[in-house]
Coordinates of C-alpha atoms and ligand atoms in Angstrom, one line a residue:
M25 CA 21.6 -27.3 -43.0
N26 CA 22.6 -24.9 -45.8
L27 CA 22.8 -26.8 -49.1
Q28 CA 26.1 -25.8 -50.7
V29 CA 25.9 -27.5 -54.1
L30 CA 23.2 -28.8 -56.4
I31 CA 24.5 -31.2 -59.0
V32 CA 22.2 -31.8 -62.0
G33 CA 22.8 -35.1 -63.8
A34 CA 24.0 -38.4 -62.3
G35 CA 26.2 -39.6 -65.1
P36 CA 29.9 -40.2 -64.5
A37 CA 30.7 -36.5 -64.2
G38 CA 28.0 -35.8 -61.6
L39 CA 28.8 -38.9 -59.7
V40 CA 32.5 -38.2 -59.4
L41 CA 31.7 -34.7 -58.2
A42 CA 29.2 -35.9 -55.7
C43 CA 31.7 -38.5 -54.3
D44 CA 34.4 -35.8 -54.1
L45 CA 32.2 -33.3 -52.3
A46 CA 30.8 -36.0 -49.9
R47 CA 34.3 -36.9 -48.7
R48 CA 35.1 -33.2 -48.1
G49 CA 31.9 -32.7 -46.1
V50 CA 30.4 -30.3 -48.6
T51 CA 26.6 -30.6 -48.5
A52 CA 25.3 -31.4 -51.9
R53 CA 22.3 -33.0 -53.7
L54 CA 22.7 -35.0 -56.9
V55 CA 19.5 -35.2 -59.0
D56 CA 18.7 -36.9 -62.3
K57 CA 15.5 -36.6 -64.3
A58 CA 15.7 -40.2 -65.5
P59 CA 13.3 -42.5 -63.7
S60 CA 15.9 -45.4 -63.7
Y61 CA 19.6 -45.9 -64.1
F62 CA 21.2 -45.8 -67.5
L63 CA 21.8 -49.2 -69.1
G64 CA 24.2 -48.7 -72.1
S65 CA 27.9 -49.4 -72.5
R66 CA 28.7 -46.0 -74.1
G67 CA 32.0 -44.8 -72.7
D68 CA 33.7 -48.0 -71.9
G69 CA 37.3 -47.0 -72.3
L70 CA 38.8 -45.6 -69.1
Q71 CA 42.1 -43.7 -69.7
P72 CA 45.1 -44.1 -67.3
R73 CA 44.6 -40.7 -65.8
T74 CA 40.9 -41.6 -65.0
L75 CA 42.2 -44.7 -63.2
E76 CA 44.4 -42.5 -61.1
V77 CA 41.4 -40.4 -60.1
F78 CA 39.5 -43.5 -59.3
D79 CA 42.4 -44.7 -57.1
D80 CA 42.1 -41.4 -55.1
L81 CA 38.4 -41.8 -54.8
G82 CA 38.6 -45.3 -53.5
V83 CA 36.9 -47.2 -56.4
L84 CA 39.9 -48.4 -58.3
D85 CA 39.8 -52.0 -57.1
A86 CA 36.2 -52.4 -58.1
I87 CA 36.9 -50.8 -61.5
L88 CA 39.9 -53.1 -62.1
E89 CA 37.8 -56.1 -61.1
A90 CA 35.0 -55.1 -63.4
G91 CA 37.0 -54.7 -66.5
G92 CA 39.9 -55.7 -68.7
T93 CA 42.4 -54.5 -71.3
A94 CA 41.4 -54.3 -75.0
P95 CA 40.5 -57.7 -76.4
L96 CA 42.2 -59.1 -79.5
T97 CA 39.9 -58.5 -82.5
R98 CA 39.9 -60.9 -85.4
V99 CA 39.2 -59.2 -88.6
Y100 CA 37.4 -61.4 -91.2
D101 CA 36.8 -61.1 -94.9
G102 CA 33.8 -63.4 -95.1
A103 CA 34.9 -66.6 -93.4
E104 CA 38.7 -65.9 -93.6
V105 CA 40.7 -64.1 -90.8
V106 CA 42.7 -61.5 -92.6
A107 CA 44.2 -59.6 -89.6
E108 CA 44.3 -59.6 -85.8
M109 CA 44.5 -56.3 -83.9
R110 CA 44.0 -54.7 -80.6
M111 CA 42.8 -51.1 -79.9
A112 CA 45.7 -50.6 -77.5
E113 CA 48.5 -53.0 -76.8
P114 CA 48.9 -53.5 -73.0
T115 CA 52.1 -52.1 -71.6
E116 CA 53.9 -52.7 -68.2
P117 CA 53.5 -50.2 -65.4
T118 CA 56.4 -47.8 -64.8
P119 CA 57.5 -46.2 -61.5
D120 CA 55.7 -43.0 -62.4
V121 CA 52.7 -44.5 -64.2
P122 CA 51.2 -47.3 -62.2
Y123 CA 48.1 -47.8 -64.5
P124 CA 49.4 -47.4 -68.0
N125 CA 46.6 -49.2 -69.9
L126 CA 43.2 -48.2 -71.3
W127 CA 40.8 -50.2 -69.2
F128 CA 37.5 -51.3 -70.5
V129 CA 34.5 -51.2 -68.2
P130 CA 31.0 -50.6 -69.6
Q131 CA 29.7 -47.2 -68.6
F132 CA 26.7 -48.5 -66.7
R133 CA 29.1 -50.6 -64.5
T134 CA 31.4 -47.6 -63.9
E135 CA 28.3 -45.6 -62.8
E136 CA 27.1 -48.5 -60.6
I137 CA 30.5 -48.5 -58.8
L138 CA 30.5 -44.8 -58.3
R139 CA 27.0 -44.8 -57.0
A140 CA 28.0 -47.5 -54.5
R141 CA 30.9 -45.3 -53.4
L142 CA 28.6 -42.3 -53.0
V143 CA 26.4 -44.3 -50.7
E144 CA 29.4 -45.3 -48.6
L145 CA 30.3 -41.7 -48.3
G146 CA 26.7 -40.9 -47.1
G147 CA 25.2 -39.5 -50.4
R148 CA 22.7 -40.8 -53.0
V149 CA 21.2 -40.2 -56.4
E150 CA 17.7 -38.7 -56.4
L151 CA 16.1 -40.1 -59.6
A152 CA 13.0 -38.7 -61.4
T153 CA 14.0 -35.3 -60.2
E154 CA 14.4 -32.7 -63.0
L155 CA 15.9 -29.3 -62.8
V156 CA 13.3 -27.1 -64.7
A157 CA 14.4 -23.6 -64.0
F158 CA 16.8 -21.5 -61.9
T159 CA 17.8 -17.9 -61.2
Q160 CA 21.0 -16.6 -59.6
D161 CA 22.1 -13.6 -57.7
A162 CA 25.4 -12.5 -56.1
D163 CA 24.9 -14.9 -53.1
G164 CA 23.5 -18.1 -54.6
V165 CA 21.2 -19.9 -57.0
T166 CA 17.5 -20.6 -56.6
A167 CA 16.6 -23.7 -58.5
T168 CA 13.2 -25.4 -59.2
L169 CA 13.2 -29.2 -59.1
R170 CA 10.2 -31.2 -60.4
H171 CA 9.5 -34.6 -58.9
D172 CA 6.3 -36.5 -59.6
G173 CA 4.8 -33.3 -61.0
V174 CA 5.5 -31.4 -57.8
D175 CA 7.9 -28.4 -57.8
E176 CA 10.4 -27.9 -55.1
V177 CA 12.4 -24.7 -54.8
V178 CA 16.0 -25.0 -53.4
R179 CA 18.5 -22.4 -52.6
V180 CA 22.2 -23.3 -53.0
D181 CA 25.6 -21.6 -53.2
Y182 CA 26.5 -23.2 -56.5
L183 CA 24.7 -25.1 -59.3
V184 CA 26.7 -27.6 -61.3
G185 CA 25.4 -28.7 -64.7
A186 CA 26.5 -32.3 -65.2
D187 CA 23.4 -32.8 -67.3
G188 CA 24.9 -34.0 -70.6
G189 CA 25.2 -32.7 -74.1
K190 CA 21.6 -31.3 -74.1
S191 CA 22.2 -29.5 -70.8
T192 CA 19.3 -27.5 -69.5
V193 CA 21.7 -25.7 -67.1
R194 CA 23.9 -24.6 -70.0
K195 CA 21.0 -23.4 -72.1
Q196 CA 19.3 -21.6 -69.2
A197 CA 22.6 -19.9 -68.2
G198 CA 22.7 -18.5 -71.8
I199 CA 25.9 -20.2 -72.6
E200 CA 26.4 -21.1 -76.3
F201 CA 27.5 -24.6 -77.4
V202 CA 29.9 -23.8 -80.2
G203 CA 30.7 -26.4 -82.9
D204 CA 29.2 -28.7 -85.4
T205 CA 27.0 -31.8 -85.7
D206 CA 27.9 -33.6 -88.9
E207 CA 24.8 -35.6 -89.8
T208 CA 26.7 -37.4 -92.5
I209 CA 29.0 -39.2 -90.0
T210 CA 26.9 -41.6 -88.1
A211 CA 27.3 -45.0 -86.3
M212 CA 24.9 -47.5 -84.8
L213 CA 25.8 -49.1 -81.5
A214 CA 23.9 -51.9 -79.8
D215 CA 24.7 -53.9 -76.7
V216 CA 23.5 -57.4 -77.5
R217 CA 23.4 -60.9 -76.0
V218 CA 24.6 -63.3 -78.7
D219 CA 25.3 -67.0 -79.1
G220 CA 28.1 -68.5 -81.2
L221 CA 31.0 -66.1 -80.4
D222 CA 33.9 -66.6 -78.0
P223 CA 33.9 -63.6 -75.6
A224 CA 37.7 -63.8 -75.4
Y225 CA 37.8 -62.1 -78.8
G226 CA 36.4 -59.2 -80.7
Y227 CA 35.1 -59.7 -84.3
A228 CA 35.1 -57.4 -87.2
W229 CA 34.0 -58.1 -90.8
V230 CA 35.4 -55.9 -93.6
T231 CA 32.6 -56.8 -95.9
G232 CA 29.5 -55.5 -94.2
G233 CA 31.4 -53.1 -92.0
I234 CA 30.3 -54.4 -88.7
A235 CA 32.1 -55.3 -85.5
L236 CA 31.2 -57.2 -82.3
S237 CA 33.3 -56.4 -79.2
P238 CA 32.9 -58.3 -75.9
L239 CA 31.9 -56.0 -73.1
A240 CA 34.3 -56.7 -70.2
G241 CA 32.8 -58.3 -67.1
T242 CA 29.4 -59.0 -68.8
D243 CA 27.9 -61.5 -71.2
L244 CA 27.2 -58.8 -73.7
F245 CA 28.9 -57.7 -77.0
T246 CA 28.6 -54.3 -78.5
L247 CA 27.7 -54.3 -82.1
T248 CA 28.9 -51.4 -84.2
G249 CA 27.9 -50.6 -87.8
Q250 CA 26.1 -48.2 -90.0
P251 CA 22.5 -47.3 -89.0
P252 CA 19.6 -48.2 -91.4
A253 CA 19.5 -45.7 -94.2
D254 CA 15.7 -45.4 -93.9
G255 CA 15.9 -44.5 -90.2
S256 CA 14.0 -47.7 -89.2
P257 CA 14.5 -48.8 -85.6
V258 CA 17.4 -50.9 -84.4
T259 CA 15.8 -54.3 -83.8
S260 CA 17.3 -57.8 -83.2
E261 CA 16.0 -58.8 -86.7
L262 CA 17.8 -56.0 -88.3
L263 CA 21.1 -56.7 -86.4
Q264 CA 20.7 -60.5 -87.2
G265 CA 20.5 -59.7 -90.9
L266 CA 23.6 -57.5 -90.8
V267 CA 25.6 -60.3 -89.0
D268 CA 24.3 -63.0 -91.3
D269 CA 25.2 -60.9 -94.4
A270 CA 28.7 -59.9 -93.2
S271 CA 29.8 -63.3 -91.7
G272 CA 28.1 -65.7 -94.1
R273 CA 27.6 -67.8 -90.9
T274 CA 24.3 -69.2 -89.5
D275 CA 25.6 -70.0 -86.0
I276 CA 25.9 -66.4 -84.6
R277 CA 22.5 -65.7 -83.1
I278 CA 21.4 -62.4 -81.6
R279 CA 19.3 -63.3 -78.6
E280 CA 18.5 -59.9 -77.1
V281 CA 19.2 -56.2 -77.7
V282 CA 19.8 -54.6 -74.3
W283 CA 20.5 -51.0 -75.5
A284 CA 20.9 -49.4 -78.9
T285 CA 21.7 -45.9 -80.2
V286 CA 22.5 -44.1 -83.4
W287 CA 25.3 -41.7 -82.9
R288 CA 26.0 -38.5 -84.9
A289 CA 29.4 -36.8 -85.1
N290 CA 29.1 -34.0 -82.6
V291 CA 32.0 -31.7 -81.7
R292 CA 31.0 -28.8 -79.5
V293 CA 32.3 -26.9 -76.5
A294 CA 30.6 -24.4 -74.2
S295 CA 31.6 -20.8 -74.9
R296 CA 32.3 -20.6 -71.2
F297 CA 32.3 -23.1 -68.3
Q298 CA 31.1 -20.7 -65.7
E299 CA 28.4 -18.1 -65.4
G300 CA 28.5 -16.6 -62.0
R301 CA 27.6 -19.3 -59.5
V302 CA 26.7 -21.8 -62.3
L303 CA 29.4 -24.2 -63.6
L304 CA 29.4 -26.9 -66.3
V305 CA 31.2 -30.2 -66.2
G306 CA 31.3 -33.3 -68.5
D307 CA 29.3 -33.4 -71.7
A308 CA 27.4 -30.3 -70.6
A309 CA 30.7 -28.5 -71.2
Q310 CA 32.0 -30.4 -74.2
V311 CA 31.0 -33.3 -76.4
C312 CA 33.4 -35.1 -78.6
P313 CA 33.2 -38.1 -80.9
P314 CA 33.9 -41.5 -79.3
T315 CA 37.0 -41.9 -81.4
G316 CA 39.8 -41.6 -78.9
G317 CA 37.6 -42.4 -75.9
Q318 CA 37.8 -39.0 -74.3
G319 CA 34.2 -38.0 -73.4
L320 CA 33.6 -39.8 -70.1
N321 CA 37.2 -39.3 -69.1
T322 CA 37.2 -35.6 -69.7
G323 CA 34.1 -35.3 -67.6
V324 CA 35.7 -37.2 -64.7
Q325 CA 38.7 -34.8 -64.9
D326 CA 36.4 -31.7 -65.0
S327 CA 34.7 -32.8 -61.8
Y328 CA 37.9 -33.8 -60.1
N329 CA 39.3 -30.3 -60.9
L330 CA 36.1 -28.6 -59.5
G331 CA 35.4 -30.7 -56.4
W332 CA 38.2 -29.4 -54.1
K333 CA 37.6 -25.9 -55.4
L334 CA 33.9 -26.0 -54.4
A335 CA 35.1 -26.8 -50.9
G336 CA 37.1 -23.5 -50.9
P337 CA 36.4 -19.8 -51.3
R338 CA 34.9 -18.2 -54.4
E339 CA 38.3 -17.1 -55.8
L340 CA 39.3 -20.8 -56.0
V341 CA 36.0 -21.8 -57.7
D342 CA 36.7 -19.1 -60.3
T343 CA 39.9 -20.8 -61.4
Y344 CA 37.9 -23.8 -62.7
A345 CA 37.1 -22.4 -66.1
A346 CA 40.5 -21.0 -66.7
E347 CA 42.1 -24.4 -66.1
R348 CA 39.5 -26.6 -67.9
E349 CA 38.5 -24.7 -70.9
P350 CA 41.9 -25.0 -72.7
I351 CA 41.9 -28.7 -71.9
A352 CA 38.5 -29.2 -73.5
R353 CA 39.6 -27.5 -76.7
G354 CA 42.7 -29.7 -76.9
V355 CA 40.7 -32.9 -76.2
L356 CA 38.1 -32.0 -78.8
D357 CA 40.7 -31.3 -81.4
L358 CA 42.4 -34.7 -80.6
A359 CA 39.1 -36.6 -80.8
A360 CA 38.0 -34.8 -84.0
R361 CA 41.3 -35.6 -85.7
A362 CA 40.9 -39.3 -84.8
L363 CA 37.4 -39.2 -86.2
R364 CA 38.7 -37.7 -89.4
R365 CA 41.2 -40.4 -89.8
H366 CA 38.5 -43.0 -89.1
V367 CA 36.2 -41.5 -91.8
D368 CA 39.2 -41.4 -94.2
G369 CA 39.6 -45.1 -93.8
D370 CA 42.8 -45.1 -91.8
E371 CA 43.0 -48.5 -90.3
D372 CA 45.0 -47.3 -87.3
A373 CA 42.4 -44.6 -86.4
H374 CA 41.3 -46.7 -83.4
Q375 CA 44.7 -47.4 -82.1
R376 CA 45.0 -45.4 -79.0
G377 CA 48.4 -44.1 -78.1
A378 CA 49.8 -42.1 -75.2
E379 CA 48.3 -38.8 -76.4
F380 CA 44.9 -40.2 -75.4
H381 CA 45.9 -41.2 -71.9
Q382 CA 45.3 -37.7 -70.5
L383 CA 48.5 -38.0 -68.4
A384 CA 50.3 -35.2 -70.1
L385 CA 47.3 -32.7 -69.8
N386 CA 48.4 -30.0 -67.5
Y387 CA 47.6 -26.6 -66.0
R388 CA 51.0 -25.0 -66.7
G389 CA 50.7 -21.2 -66.8
G390 CA 47.3 -21.5 -65.0
P391 CA 46.1 -19.3 -62.2
L392 CA 47.2 -21.7 -59.5
S393 CA 50.6 -22.8 -61.0
R394 CA 53.8 -21.2 -59.6
D395 CA 57.4 -22.3 -60.4
D396 CA 59.9 -20.7 -57.9
R397 CA 62.8 -23.1 -58.3
S398 CA 66.1 -21.5 -59.1
T399 CA 66.8 -24.4 -61.4
P400 CA 63.8 -26.0 -63.1
G401 CA 63.2 -29.6 -62.1
P402 CA 61.8 -32.5 -64.1
V403 CA 58.2 -31.4 -63.2
R404 CA 56.7 -28.0 -63.5
A405 CA 53.8 -26.4 -61.6
G406 CA 50.6 -27.4 -63.3
D407 CA 51.8 -30.9 -64.2
R408 CA 50.2 -34.1 -63.0
A409 CA 52.2 -35.3 -59.9
P410 CA 53.9 -38.5 -60.9
D411 CA 53.9 -41.6 -58.8
A412 CA 57.2 -43.1 -57.4
P413 CA 57.8 -46.3 -55.4
C414 CA 59.7 -45.6 -52.1
Q415 CA 60.1 -47.3 -48.7
E416 CA 59.0 -46.4 -45.3
D417 CA 60.4 -48.3 -42.3
G418 CA 61.5 -51.0 -44.9
E419 CA 58.0 -51.3 -46.3
P420 CA 57.1 -50.3 -49.9
V421 CA 55.1 -47.1 -50.1
R422 CA 54.1 -45.2 -53.2
L423 CA 53.8 -41.4 -53.5
F424 CA 50.2 -42.0 -54.6
D425 CA 49.6 -43.5 -51.2
L426 CA 50.5 -40.1 -49.7
F427 CA 48.4 -38.2 -52.2
R428 CA 45.3 -40.3 -51.6
G429 CA 42.5 -38.4 -49.8
P430 CA 41.1 -34.9 -50.1
G431 CA 44.1 -32.8 -48.9
W432 CA 47.3 -31.1 -50.1
T433 CA 50.6 -32.9 -49.9
V434 CA 53.9 -31.0 -49.4
L435 CA 56.9 -33.1 -50.6
E436 CA 60.4 -32.1 -49.5
L437 CA 63.1 -33.8 -51.4
R438 CA 66.4 -34.1 -49.6
D439 CA 69.4 -36.6 -49.5
G440 CA 67.6 -39.4 -51.2
E441 CA 64.5 -39.0 -49.0
V442 CA 61.0 -37.7 -49.5
I443 CA 59.5 -36.0 -46.5
A444 CA 55.8 -35.4 -46.3
G445 CA 54.5 -34.1 -43.0
D446 CA 55.7 -36.5 -40.3
R447 CA 56.5 -39.3 -42.8
T448 CA 59.9 -39.9 -44.2
L449 CA 60.2 -42.1 -47.2
L450 CA 63.4 -43.5 -48.6
D451 CA 63.9 -42.9 -52.3
V452 CA 65.7 -46.3 -52.6
D453 CA 66.0 -46.5 -56.4
G454 CA 66.0 -42.8 -57.1
H455 CA 62.5 -42.8 -58.8
A456 CA 61.3 -39.8 -56.7
R457 CA 64.4 -37.9 -57.6
A458 CA 64.0 -38.7 -61.3
A459 CA 60.4 -37.6 -61.2
Y460 CA 60.6 -34.5 -58.9
G461 CA 64.3 -33.4 -58.7
A462 CA 66.9 -34.1 -56.1
E463 CA 66.0 -31.3 -53.7
G464 CA 63.4 -28.6 -52.9
F465 CA 59.7 -28.5 -52.2
V466 CA 56.8 -29.6 -54.4
L467 CA 53.3 -28.9 -53.3
V468 CA 50.7 -31.3 -54.7
R469 CA 47.1 -30.2 -54.9
P470 CA 44.2 -32.2 -53.7
D471 CA 43.5 -33.2 -57.3
G472 CA 47.0 -34.6 -57.9
Y473 CA 48.5 -31.7 -59.8
I474 CA 51.5 -29.7 -58.8
G475 CA 50.6 -26.2 -57.5
L476 CA 54.1 -25.0 -56.5
T477 CA 57.7 -25.9 -57.0
T478 CA 60.2 -24.0 -54.8
D479 CA 63.5 -24.1 -53.0
D480 CA 62.1 -22.2 -50.1
R481 CA 60.1 -23.7 -47.3
D482 CA 58.5 -20.4 -46.5
A483 CA 57.1 -20.1 -50.0
V484 CA 55.0 -23.2 -49.4
G485 CA 53.3 -21.6 -46.4
E486 CA 52.8 -18.4 -48.2
Y487 CA 51.2 -20.2 -51.2
L488 CA 48.9 -22.1 -48.9
E489 CA 48.0 -19.1 -46.8
A490 CA 47.3 -16.9 -49.8
G491 CA 43.7 -16.1 -49.3
T492 CA 42.4 -18.1 -52.2
L493 CA 43.8 -21.4 -50.9
A494 CA 43.7 -21.2 -47.1
V495 CA 40.2 -22.7 -46.7
S496 CA 40.8 -25.6 -49.1
R497 CA 43.8 -27.2 -47.4
Ligands
FAD526 C1 28.0 -44.4 -78.5 C2 28.9 -43.7 -77.5 C3 30.2 -44.2 -77.2 C4 31.0 -43.5 -76.3 N1 32.3 -44.0 -76.1 C5 33.1 -43.4 -75.2 C6 34.4 -43.9 -74.9 O1 34.9 -44.9 -75.4 N2 35.1 -43.2 -73.9 C7 34.7 -42.1 -73.3 O2 35.4 -41.5 -72.5 N3 33.5 -41.6 -73.6 C8 32.7 -42.2 -74.5 N4 31.4 -41.7 -74.8 C9 31.0 -40.5 -74.2 C10 30.4 -40.7 -72.8 O3 29.4 -41.6 -72.8 C11 30.0 -39.4 -72.3 O4 31.0 -38.4 -72.4 C12 29.6 -39.4 -70.8 O5 28.4 -40.2 -70.6 C13 29.3 -38.0 -70.3 O6 29.0 -38.1 -68.9 P1 28.3 -36.9 -68.2 O7 28.2 -37.3 -66.8 O8 28.8 -35.6 -68.5 O9 26.8 -36.9 -68.9 P2 25.7 -38.0 -69.1 O10 26.3 -39.4 -69.0 O11 25.1 -37.7 -70.4 O12 24.7 -37.8 -67.9 C14 23.8 -36.7 -67.9 C15 22.7 -37.0 -67.0 O13 21.9 -35.8 -66.7 C16 20.6 -36.1 -66.7 N5 19.8 -34.9 -67.0 C17 19.7 -34.2 -68.1 N6 19.0 -33.1 -68.0 C18 18.6 -33.1 -66.7 C19 17.7 -32.2 -65.9 N7 17.2 -31.1 -66.5 N8 17.5 -32.4 -64.7 C20 18.0 -33.6 -64.1 N9 18.8 -34.4 -64.7 C21 19.1 -34.2 -66.0 C22 20.4 -37.2 -67.7 O14 19.2 -38.0 -67.3 C23 21.7 -38.0 -67.5 O15 21.6 -39.1 -66.6 C24 30.6 -42.4 -75.7 C25 29.3 -41.9 -75.9 C26 28.5 -42.5 -76.8 C27 27.0 -42.0 -77.1

């Protein structure tokens, strides 16, 4: 069988893309050079928009079960609690935003859940398989994979670099990674097993500048602090010393260091996300500081934007970069500003408000967005398609239930009803009208963004038939 896509890198971005392609019947391989799965907590803050993608991919229940909202952190000065704070205050769902809260799941757990979903969909991760070289021509990409010292040459339609900040794909495609690494801004992170702390709370000590946050769904805490000035390795003795000095307590005992890293402020974006038949997603395309919790989330959105396009014609694939590059620049700017506030000592720098949720990011004005309504409605082409609770035969149904799955959804709004194919939903409390307008047609893309708003039924057909989209329906 002709292999359509080679995905290099089985982090969150590669896994999301592999799941999306598998459910569309696109033949793909997902390879990772690592000999075993990654163990660290890293990106543990899942933004509301990521939860919506996970709903569509069929992993949301597992993700919700595996995590929790931000814990309450007790801030100590020595032995005295001087403040209590939460990174984000939980809020109630609204009709259009069913998952409004930042949800904490350690990255290794998120990856585990995505891998399990990929297996359900008939795919798998090929470990210890490294992309070492590739060439491309007008029809495809020829890539060399190395496994156990043996080279294998594969021919694919597209190569996707989901291979992280140091991306081999990006480098070999000759794409620049524009931005800065500021060696003066560093942080040490370590996932530890520790006795003497209540996992219902986070702990921070102003004197000593360290924090210990429980990792949802595990018996681990993540310790954050400044790395040793002399560059010595992060050991449990070193961490124990920091905890003892900051807390003045003797009952907090570090039992085991499961994963540790020293992080440097890195803000970079690829000069382009596509070079012919080679595309970049996730950290291969942009890296941002952890302030604001955008990195993993942005990679998930990259892959979700690209997946349905790879199932379509070349013209559709070519819209990926135009839609995602501006988003990357905005996200980097947001995360960099949050980092600056943190460095400047702003105590609220870690408070994560709605601008971090990624719900308002949109593709307005992009190559696939068309507004044809005579009177503009509450949503515009390119916006995220909001949810709305309705009824079908007296039973509650959400618009997100209609959107779930790999296809397009045409919504017709008329007389307090929403019609989608052969389904008629009653807009009982007017939430769909409030979100989409009282009448007209709204075409929702496979990735949950609005492609077209129009008053004219024929325009829907024309939009879908327009060569670039026909195959991807
Ligand atoms: C300390 C820290 C805290 C963070 N906190 C957050 C947070 O709160 N929220 C958030 O959203 N993000 C956070 N992030 C960022 C997040 O971890 C990354 O954005 C995310 O891991 C990127 O996913 P990815 O799939 O693009 O790449 P990665 O997870 O880096 O995966 C890339 C994969 O590619 C493989 N690979 C590389 N080269 C090759 C090759 N040549 N051949 C085959 N395989 C290859 C690697 O082995 C790796 O498995 C944090 C990161 C760090 C370091």
